[in-house]
Coordinates of C-alpha atoms in Angstrom, one line a residue:
Chain A
M1 CA 53.5 20.6 1.3
D2 CA 57.1 20.6 0.4
V3 CA 60.1 21.9 2.4
A4 CA 60.7 24.9 0.1
F5 CA 57.2 26.2 0.8
I6 CA 57.7 26.0 4.5
I7 CA 61.0 27.7 4.5
E8 CA 59.7 30.4 2.2
T9 CA 56.7 31.0 4.5
I10 CA 58.9 31.2 7.6
I11 CA 61.3 33.6 5.9
K12 CA 58.4 35.8 4.8
I13 CA 56.9 35.9 8.3
V14 CA 60.3 36.8 9.8
V15 CA 60.9 39.6 7.2
L16 CA 57.4 40.9 7.8
L17 CA 57.8 41.0 11.6
L18 CA 61.3 42.7 11.4
V19 CA 60.3 45.2 8.7
F20 CA 57.1 46.4 10.4
S21 CA 58.5 46.4 14.0
A22 CA 61.3 48.6 12.7
L23 CA 58.8 50.7 10.7
A24 CA 56.8 51.3 13.9
G25 CA 59.9 52.9 15.3
F26 CA 60.4 55.0 12.2
G27 CA 56.7 55.8 12.4
T28 CA 57.1 57.5 15.8
Y29 CA 60.0 59.6 14.4
F30 CA 58.0 60.7 11.4
E31 CA 55.0 61.5 13.5
R32 CA 57.1 63.7 15.8
K33 CA 58.8 65.5 12.9
V34 CA 55.6 66.0 10.9
L35 CA 53.7 67.2 13.9
A36 CA 56.6 69.5 14.8
F37 CA 56.8 71.1 11.3
M38 CA 53.1 71.6 11.2
Q39 CA 53.2 73.3 14.6
R40 CA 56.3 75.3 13.6
R41 CA 58.7 73.5 16.0
L42 CA 61.8 71.4 15.2
G43 CA 60.9 68.1 16.9
P44 CA 63.6 65.7 18.0
M45 CA 67.0 67.3 17.1
H46 CA 69.6 66.4 19.7
V47 CA 70.2 62.6 19.3
G48 CA 72.1 62.1 16.0
P49 CA 71.7 64.2 12.8
Y50 CA 68.2 65.7 12.7
G51 CA 67.3 63.5 15.7
L52 CA 67.4 60.4 13.6
L53 CA 69.0 58.3 16.4
Q54 CA 66.1 59.2 18.7
I55 CA 64.6 55.9 17.4
A56 CA 67.5 53.9 18.8
A57 CA 67.4 55.8 22.1
D58 CA 63.7 55.1 22.4
G59 CA 64.2 51.5 21.6
V60 CA 67.0 51.1 24.2
K61 CA 64.8 52.8 26.8
L62 CA 61.8 50.6 26.0
F63 CA 63.8 47.3 26.1
T64 CA 65.7 48.1 29.3
K65 CA 63.1 49.7 31.4
E66 CA 61.8 47.7 34.3
D67 CA 58.6 45.8 33.6
I68 CA 56.4 46.7 36.6
I69 CA 53.3 44.6 37.4
P70 CA 51.5 46.8 40.0
Q71 CA 49.7 45.4 43.0
N72 CA 46.0 44.6 42.7
V73 CA 46.1 44.1 38.9
V74 CA 44.8 40.8 37.4
A75 CA 48.3 39.7 36.5
P76 CA 47.7 37.1 33.8
I77 CA 45.3 39.3 31.8
F78 CA 47.4 42.4 32.4
K79 CA 50.4 40.6 31.0
I80 CA 48.8 39.1 27.9
A81 CA 46.8 42.3 26.8
P82 CA 49.7 44.0 25.0
V83 CA 50.6 40.7 23.3
I84 CA 47.1 40.5 21.9
T85 CA 47.3 44.0 20.3
A86 CA 50.7 43.3 18.7
A87 CA 50.1 39.7 17.7
T88 CA 46.7 40.3 16.0
A89 CA 48.1 43.3 14.1
F90 CA 50.8 41.0 12.5
M91 CA 48.3 38.1 12.1
A92 CA 46.1 40.4 10.1
A93 CA 49.0 41.1 7.7
A94 CA 49.1 37.5 6.6
A95 CA 46.5 38.1 3.9
I96 CA 47.9 41.4 2.6
P97 CA 49.9 41.4 -0.7
F98 CA 52.6 44.0 0.1
V99 CA 54.2 44.2 -3.3
P100 CA 53.5 42.3 -6.6
E101 CA 55.1 39.0 -7.5
F102 CA 58.8 39.3 -8.3
T103 CA 61.5 36.9 -9.4
L104 CA 64.6 36.6 -7.3
F105 CA 67.5 34.4 -8.7
G106 CA 65.0 32.6 -10.9
Y107 CA 62.6 31.9 -8.0
T108 CA 59.2 33.5 -8.1
V109 CA 58.3 35.1 -4.8
R110 CA 54.8 36.0 -3.9
P111 CA 55.0 38.6 -1.2
I112 CA 51.8 37.5 0.6
I113 CA 52.0 34.9 3.4
S114 CA 48.7 33.2 2.6
D115 CA 46.4 34.2 -0.3
V116 CA 43.1 33.2 1.4
N117 CA 40.2 33.9 -0.9
I118 CA 38.5 35.9 1.8
G119 CA 41.4 38.3 2.3
V120 CA 39.4 41.5 3.1
L121 CA 37.1 39.8 5.7
Y122 CA 40.1 38.1 7.4
V123 CA 42.2 41.3 7.6
V124 CA 39.3 43.4 9.0
G125 CA 38.2 40.7 11.4
V126 CA 41.6 39.9 12.8
M127 CA 42.5 43.6 13.1
A128 CA 39.3 44.1 15.1
I129 CA 40.5 41.6 17.7
G130 CA 43.4 44.0 18.4
L131 CA 41.0 46.2 20.4
Y132 CA 40.9 43.5 23.0
G133 CA 44.3 44.7 24.0
P134 CA 43.1 48.1 25.3
L135 CA 39.9 46.5 26.6
L136 CA 41.7 43.8 28.7
G137 CA 44.6 46.0 29.7
G138 CA 42.2 48.7 30.9
M139 CA 39.9 46.2 32.8
A140 CA 42.8 44.4 34.4
S141 CA 44.7 47.5 35.5
A142 CA 42.7 48.3 38.7
N143 CA 42.9 51.9 37.8
K144 CA 39.9 54.2 37.2
W145 CA 41.4 55.9 34.2
S146 CA 42.2 52.6 32.6
L147 CA 38.6 51.3 33.3
I148 CA 37.2 54.4 31.6
S149 CA 39.5 53.7 28.6
A150 CA 38.3 50.1 28.5
A151 CA 34.7 51.2 28.4
R152 CA 35.6 53.6 25.6
A153 CA 37.3 50.8 23.7
A154 CA 34.1 48.8 23.9
S155 CA 32.1 51.8 22.7
V156 CA 34.5 52.5 19.9
F157 CA 34.4 48.9 18.8
I158 CA 30.6 48.7 18.5
S159 CA 30.6 52.1 16.7
Y160 CA 33.0 51.6 13.9
E161 CA 32.8 47.9 13.0
V162 CA 29.4 48.3 11.3
V163 CA 30.7 51.2 9.2
T164 CA 33.8 49.3 8.1
G165 CA 31.8 46.3 7.0
L166 CA 29.1 48.2 5.2
A167 CA 31.5 50.5 3.5
L168 CA 33.5 47.6 2.2
L169 CA 30.4 45.8 1.0
A170 CA 29.9 48.1 -2.0
P171 CA 33.4 47.6 -3.5
I172 CA 33.1 43.8 -2.8
M173 CA 29.8 43.8 -4.7
L174 CA 31.5 45.4 -7.7
V175 CA 34.5 43.1 -7.7
G176 CA 32.7 39.9 -6.8
S177 CA 35.6 38.6 -4.7
L178 CA 36.9 39.0 -1.2
S179 CA 40.6 38.5 -2.2
L180 CA 42.8 41.6 -2.0
I181 CA 44.7 40.4 -5.2
D182 CA 41.4 40.2 -7.1
M183 CA 40.5 43.6 -5.9
N184 CA 43.8 45.0 -7.1
N185 CA 43.4 43.4 -10.5
Y186 CA 39.9 44.7 -10.9
Q187 CA 41.2 48.2 -10.8
S188 CA 43.4 47.9 -13.9
D189 CA 41.1 50.2 -15.9
G190 CA 40.2 52.7 -13.2
W191 CA 40.7 53.1 -9.5
M192 CA 37.9 52.1 -7.1
I193 CA 37.9 55.6 -5.5
W194 CA 36.3 57.0 -8.7
S195 CA 33.5 54.4 -8.8
Q196 CA 33.0 54.3 -5.1
P197 CA 33.9 57.7 -3.6
V198 CA 31.3 57.4 -0.8
A199 CA 32.6 54.0 0.3
F200 CA 36.2 55.4 0.3
I201 CA 35.4 58.3 2.6
L202 CA 33.4 56.1 4.9
F203 CA 36.2 53.5 5.1
V204 CA 38.8 56.1 5.8
I205 CA 36.8 57.5 8.6
A206 CA 36.3 54.0 10.0
T207 CA 40.0 53.3 9.8
F208 CA 40.7 56.3 12.0
A209 CA 38.4 54.8 14.6
E210 CA 39.9 51.3 14.1
T211 CA 43.5 52.5 14.7
G212 CA 42.5 55.0 17.4
R213 CA 44.0 57.9 15.6
T214 CA 43.3 61.5 16.4
P215 CA 39.7 62.5 15.7
F216 CA 38.8 59.3 17.5
H217 CA 41.8 59.0 19.9
L218 CA 39.5 58.8 22.8
I219 CA 40.7 55.4 24.1
A220 CA 44.0 56.9 25.3
N221 CA 43.3 60.6 25.4
D222 CA 46.2 62.1 27.4
H223 CA 44.4 65.2 28.5
E224 CA 41.3 63.5 29.8
I225 CA 42.3 60.0 31.1
I226 CA 46.1 60.2 31.3
D227 CA 47.2 57.3 29.0
G228 CA 44.0 55.3 29.4
F229 CA 44.7 51.6 29.2
G230 CA 48.5 52.3 29.1
T231 CA 48.6 54.2 32.4
E232 CA 49.9 51.2 34.5
Y233 CA 52.2 49.8 31.8
S234 CA 55.9 50.3 31.5
G235 CA 58.8 49.1 29.4
M236 CA 58.3 46.7 26.6
R237 CA 54.7 45.8 27.5
W238 CA 53.8 49.4 26.7
G239 CA 56.1 49.1 23.7
L240 CA 54.0 46.2 22.4
F241 CA 50.8 48.3 22.5
F242 CA 52.8 50.9 20.6
I243 CA 54.1 48.5 17.9
G244 CA 50.6 47.1 17.5
E245 CA 49.1 50.5 17.0
Y246 CA 51.7 51.6 14.4
A247 CA 51.7 48.3 12.6
N248 CA 47.9 48.5 12.4
M249 CA 48.3 52.0 10.8
F250 CA 50.6 50.7 8.1
F251 CA 48.5 47.6 7.4
I252 CA 45.3 49.5 7.2
S253 CA 47.0 51.9 4.8
F254 CA 48.0 49.0 2.6
V255 CA 44.4 47.7 2.6
T256 CA 43.0 51.1 1.8
A257 CA 45.5 51.5 -1.1
L258 CA 44.8 48.0 -2.4
I259 CA 41.0 48.3 -2.4
F260 CA 40.5 52.0 -3.4
L261 CA 43.6 53.5 -4.8
G262 CA 44.6 51.0 -7.5
G263 CA 47.0 49.0 -5.4
F264 CA 50.2 47.9 -7.2
G265 CA 48.5 48.2 -10.6
D266 CA 49.9 45.8 -13.3
G267 CA 52.6 44.4 -11.0
S268 CA 55.6 46.1 -12.5
L269 CA 58.4 47.7 -10.5
L270 CA 56.7 51.1 -11.0
G271 CA 53.4 49.7 -9.7
A272 CA 55.1 48.4 -6.6
L273 CA 56.8 51.8 -5.9
A274 CA 53.4 53.5 -6.5
L275 CA 51.8 51.2 -3.9
L276 CA 54.5 52.1 -1.4
G277 CA 54.0 55.8 -2.3
K278 CA 50.3 55.5 -1.7
V279 CA 50.8 53.8 1.7
A280 CA 53.3 56.5 2.6
F281 CA 50.7 59.2 1.7
L282 CA 48.0 57.5 3.7
F283 CA 50.3 57.2 6.7
F284 CA 51.1 60.9 6.3
F285 CA 47.4 61.6 6.1
F286 CA 47.0 60.0 9.6
L287 CA 49.6 62.4 11.0
W288 CA 48.2 65.4 9.1
T289 CA 44.8 64.8 10.6
R290 CA 46.3 64.5 14.0
A291 CA 47.9 68.0 13.6
A292 CA 44.7 69.5 12.2
W293 CA 41.7 68.1 14.1
P294 CA 40.5 68.1 17.7
D295 CA 39.3 65.0 19.4
V296 CA 35.7 64.0 19.6
R297 CA 33.8 62.6 22.6
P298 CA 32.7 58.9 22.8
D299 CA 29.0 59.8 22.4
Q300 CA 29.9 62.0 19.4
L301 CA 31.7 59.1 17.7
M302 CA 28.7 56.8 18.4
W303 CA 26.3 59.4 17.0
L304 CA 28.5 59.9 13.9
C305 CA 28.8 56.2 13.2
W306 CA 25.3 55.0 13.9
K307 CA 23.2 58.0 12.8
V308 CA 25.3 59.5 10.0
L309 CA 27.7 57.0 8.5
M310 CA 25.7 53.9 8.7
P311 CA 22.6 55.2 6.8
I312 CA 24.9 56.7 4.1
A313 CA 26.7 53.3 3.9
I314 CA 23.4 51.5 3.5
L315 CA 22.2 54.0 0.8
N316 CA 25.5 53.5 -1.0
I317 CA 25.0 49.7 -1.0
V318 CA 21.5 50.0 -2.3
V319 CA 22.6 52.3 -5.1
T320 CA 25.5 50.0 -6.0
G321 CA 23.1 47.1 -6.0
F322 CA 20.9 48.8 -8.5
I323 CA 23.9 49.7 -10.7
V324 CA 25.2 46.1 -10.6
M325 CA 21.8 44.7 -11.4
F326 CA 20.8 46.9 -14.3
Chain B
M1 CA 51.0 16.1 9.5
F2 CA 50.6 19.9 10.0
E3 CA 46.9 19.5 9.9
A4 CA 47.0 16.9 12.7
I5 CA 49.3 19.1 14.8
A6 CA 47.1 22.1 14.2
F7 CA 43.9 20.2 15.0
Y8 CA 45.2 18.7 18.3
L9 CA 46.7 22.1 19.3
F10 CA 43.5 24.0 18.7
A11 CA 41.3 21.2 20.1
F12 CA 43.3 21.3 23.3
L13 CA 43.3 25.1 23.5
T14 CA 39.6 25.4 22.8
T15 CA 38.7 22.8 25.5
V16 CA 41.0 24.4 28.1
M17 CA 39.5 27.9 27.3
F18 CA 35.9 26.7 27.7
I19 CA 36.8 24.8 30.9
I20 CA 38.3 28.1 32.3
T21 CA 35.1 29.9 31.2
V22 CA 32.9 27.5 33.2
M23 CA 35.2 26.9 36.2
S24 CA 36.6 30.3 37.0
K25 CA 35.0 32.5 39.6
H26 CA 36.7 35.5 38.2
A27 CA 34.5 37.4 35.7
L28 CA 37.5 38.8 33.7
Y29 CA 39.1 35.3 33.3
S30 CA 35.8 33.8 32.2
M31 CA 35.0 36.4 29.6
T32 CA 38.6 36.5 28.2
A33 CA 38.6 32.7 28.0
L34 CA 35.2 32.7 26.3
A35 CA 36.5 35.2 23.7
A36 CA 39.7 33.2 23.2
G37 CA 37.8 29.9 22.8
M38 CA 35.4 31.4 20.3
I39 CA 38.3 32.7 18.2
F40 CA 40.2 29.4 18.4
I41 CA 37.1 27.6 17.0
S42 CA 37.6 29.6 13.8
A43 CA 40.8 27.6 13.3
F44 CA 38.8 24.5 12.7
F45 CA 36.8 26.2 9.9
F46 CA 40.1 27.3 8.3
M47 CA 41.5 23.8 8.5
L48 CA 38.4 22.4 6.8
G49 CA 38.8 24.9 4.0
A50 CA 35.7 26.9 5.0
D51 CA 37.6 30.3 5.1
F52 CA 34.5 32.3 4.9
L53 CA 32.9 30.7 7.9
G54 CA 36.1 31.0 9.8
A55 CA 36.4 34.8 9.2
V56 CA 32.7 35.2 10.1
Q57 CA 33.2 33.3 13.3
I58 CA 36.0 35.7 14.3
I59 CA 34.1 38.8 13.3
V60 CA 30.8 37.8 15.0
Y61 CA 32.2 36.6 18.2
T62 CA 34.7 39.4 18.8
G63 CA 31.8 41.8 18.7
A64 CA 29.5 39.6 20.7
V65 CA 31.9 38.9 23.6
M66 CA 32.9 42.6 23.6
A67 CA 29.3 43.4 24.5
L68 CA 29.6 40.9 27.4
Y69 CA 32.6 42.8 28.7
A70 CA 30.5 46.0 28.7
F71 CA 28.0 44.2 31.0
G72 CA 30.8 42.8 33.1
M73 CA 32.1 46.3 33.6
M74 CA 28.7 47.6 34.6
F75 CA 27.8 44.9 37.1
F76 CA 31.0 43.6 38.7
D77 CA 34.3 44.8 40.0
S78 CA 36.0 42.7 37.4
T79 CA 39.4 42.7 39.1
R80 CA 38.1 40.7 42.1
E81 CA 36.9 37.2 42.5
L82 CA 33.1 36.8 42.7
K83 CA 31.6 35.1 45.7
E84 CA 28.9 33.0 44.4
K85 CA 25.9 32.2 46.5
T86 CA 25.2 28.8 45.1
T87 CA 27.8 26.0 45.3
P88 CA 28.2 23.9 42.1
S89 CA 26.4 20.6 42.3
L90 CA 28.4 17.6 41.2
L91 CA 25.2 15.8 40.0
V92 CA 24.3 18.7 37.6
F93 CA 27.9 18.8 36.4
G94 CA 28.0 15.1 35.7
L95 CA 24.7 14.9 34.0
G96 CA 25.4 18.0 32.0
G97 CA 28.7 16.5 30.8
M98 CA 27.0 13.1 30.0
A99 CA 24.3 14.9 28.0
A100 CA 26.9 16.8 26.0
L101 CA 28.9 13.7 25.3
L102 CA 25.8 11.8 24.2
T103 CA 24.8 14.6 21.8
V104 CA 28.2 14.5 20.2
I105 CA 28.0 10.7 19.8
I106 CA 24.5 10.9 18.3
V107 CA 25.5 13.5 15.8
A108 CA 28.8 11.9 14.9
A109 CA 27.5 8.3 14.8
P110 CA 26.9 8.2 11.0
I111 CA 30.7 8.5 10.4
V112 CA 31.0 4.8 11.3
S113 CA 28.7 3.6 8.6
G114 CA 30.9 4.8 5.8
N115 CA 28.2 5.3 3.2
I116 CA 27.5 8.9 3.7
T117 CA 26.7 11.1 0.6
A118 CA 26.5 14.8 0.8
A119 CA 23.0 16.0 0.1
Y120 CA 24.4 19.2 -1.3
P121 CA 27.8 18.4 -2.7
I122 CA 30.3 21.2 -3.1
V123 CA 30.0 22.8 -6.5
E124 CA 33.3 22.5 -8.3
G125 CA 35.1 25.7 -9.4
V126 CA 33.5 28.2 -7.0
G127 CA 35.0 29.6 -3.9
N128 CA 33.6 28.7 -0.5
T129 CA 32.0 32.2 -0.2
Q130 CA 29.9 31.5 -3.3
A131 CA 29.2 27.9 -2.0
V132 CA 27.8 29.3 1.2
G133 CA 25.7 31.8 -0.7
M134 CA 24.3 29.1 -3.1
V135 CA 23.0 26.9 -0.2
L136 CA 21.9 29.9 1.8
F137 CA 19.7 31.4 -1.0
T138 CA 18.2 28.1 -2.3
K139 CA 17.8 25.4 0.3
Y140 CA 17.9 27.5 3.4
L141 CA 16.2 30.7 2.1
I142 CA 13.2 30.5 4.5
P143 CA 15.3 30.0 7.7
F144 CA 17.6 32.7 6.5
E145 CA 14.8 35.2 6.0
V146 CA 13.1 34.2 9.3
A147 CA 16.4 34.8 11.1
A148 CA 16.6 38.2 9.5
V149 CA 13.1 39.1 10.6
M150 CA 13.8 37.9 14.1
L151 CA 16.9 40.1 14.3
L152 CA 15.0 43.0 13.0
V153 CA 12.3 42.4 15.7
A154 CA 15.0 42.2 18.4
M155 CA 16.7 45.4 17.1
I156 CA 13.4 47.4 17.1
S157 CA 12.4 46.2 20.5
G158 CA 15.9 47.0 21.8
I159 CA 15.6 50.6 20.5
V160 CA 12.1 50.9 22.0
L161 CA 13.1 49.6 25.4
A162 CA 16.4 51.5 25.6
G163 CA 15.4 54.7 23.8
K164 CA 12.9 56.3 26.2
K165 CA 14.9 59.5 26.9
M166 CA 16.9 59.6 23.7
D167 CA 15.6 63.0 22.7
V168 CA 17.7 64.5 25.6
S169 CA 21.5 63.9 25.6
L170 CA 22.6 63.5 29.2
T171 CA 26.1 64.4 28.3
L172 CA 25.1 67.8 27.0
V173 CA 22.8 69.0 29.9
E174 CA 24.4 70.7 32.9
D175 CA 24.5 69.1 36.3
D176 CA 21.7 71.1 37.9
E177 CA 19.7 70.5 34.8
T178 CA 20.0 66.7 35.4
S179 CA 18.8 67.0 38.9
R180 CA 15.9 69.1 37.7
L181 CA 15.0 66.3 35.2
D182 CA 15.2 63.8 38.0
T183 CA 12.8 65.7 40.3
E184 CA 10.4 66.1 37.4
K185 CA 10.5 62.4 36.8
E186 CA 9.8 61.8 40.5
K187 CA 6.8 64.2 40.4
A188 CA 5.5 62.4 37.4
T189 CA 5.7 59.0 39.0
S190 CA 4.3 60.0 42.4

């Protein structure tokens, strides 16, 4: 383990943290603007040109607001819950290849922090720990709405995880590897979405549950349970939940694009740009769905996952198995 | 060097987490420490190069401990300390600790002899996911299948036990309808 490797890894980690924390801020701006245009409003307009500096204003507010720890909360758990959400989101990103290899001043950079050969499992597993943030924050808050939100977090978790795993199993069977780079290279002669359309749809539905986006936004549904687990939080602790949620959206978009939509292709500059374009579209798709769909109840989500999606996923695996065998 | 630092760090963290799990009277602390300890254990698998088992450890125990939280939410006010009726006995504590230590020594004793050979050596040139699969579907096929059947039995009995009134969704019936269902049930039982 030489010094160059260590320095390279540390630089990659810092770049990843900075880029995606900043992107989380831009994500909120895009979300407001996209939702506004879809609802025939203007969105943020007053701070800076087209409201662009709204991000800076929000950042200043989040960083400088007083961090209140209410009475009766379980303080250590209450304090650590947002950190879990944000930290696991970035930990999961360690196994994602963001762009193909490129050469910078004669030095080959591999834009992946650690190419573990079980990339997909690692990303999905570590991302799932992120739901401990809402769960712990909700349970420690000593607030009824927060407790309901914690219960919903647990029910969401046991609903979607089976679908994510089973939906991913069929592409994994075809590729024969769990590494995201192998998955990307497998699709050089045809995207996975054409050979596994069912798995793609199931996985996309599960990602909405995983990131808690709108059809399954029941953990923090403003009109039912205020802000759920976030009700008692203020300042940067609430901001950490926020960064975690948006970073998760970006990372899961990368995973979806890499597994199903051809990833970065052959690794040229065009391929890298195409990957970023696909991720941008998937992120936009999250916002589009939020503007277009109502929310579902927890029992409806559980019904959907266990009684509809899971049987379809298992059938898909059986069919894929027969195709692989014969 | 990094391996040693990582090992001692995670060994310390795991031990502290499980001590909190056992010692704390606070249900929320215990459950959180249990979840954290289980996830820290995966670090040892990663250090040994068993990436697959490490990821599986994370996935399995996040879900398993999450179910414990659901029970904790149902039965306790998880923000308060629990008043336990029984006081911990020092004798049980000491004997339990000794027994655990003895088990570790018994299992780890062959390390001293130095002439250990792996009964199933790692096949060169395959990833560790394939290596796990090879052992699982040859040497350990019967235990694997038996475990699968046992899980199926547990799942079916769980559905049978929990699913007595699953044809009616309690969320969808109106409030007066629920009370009517309750009175009907009372009539049926009396």
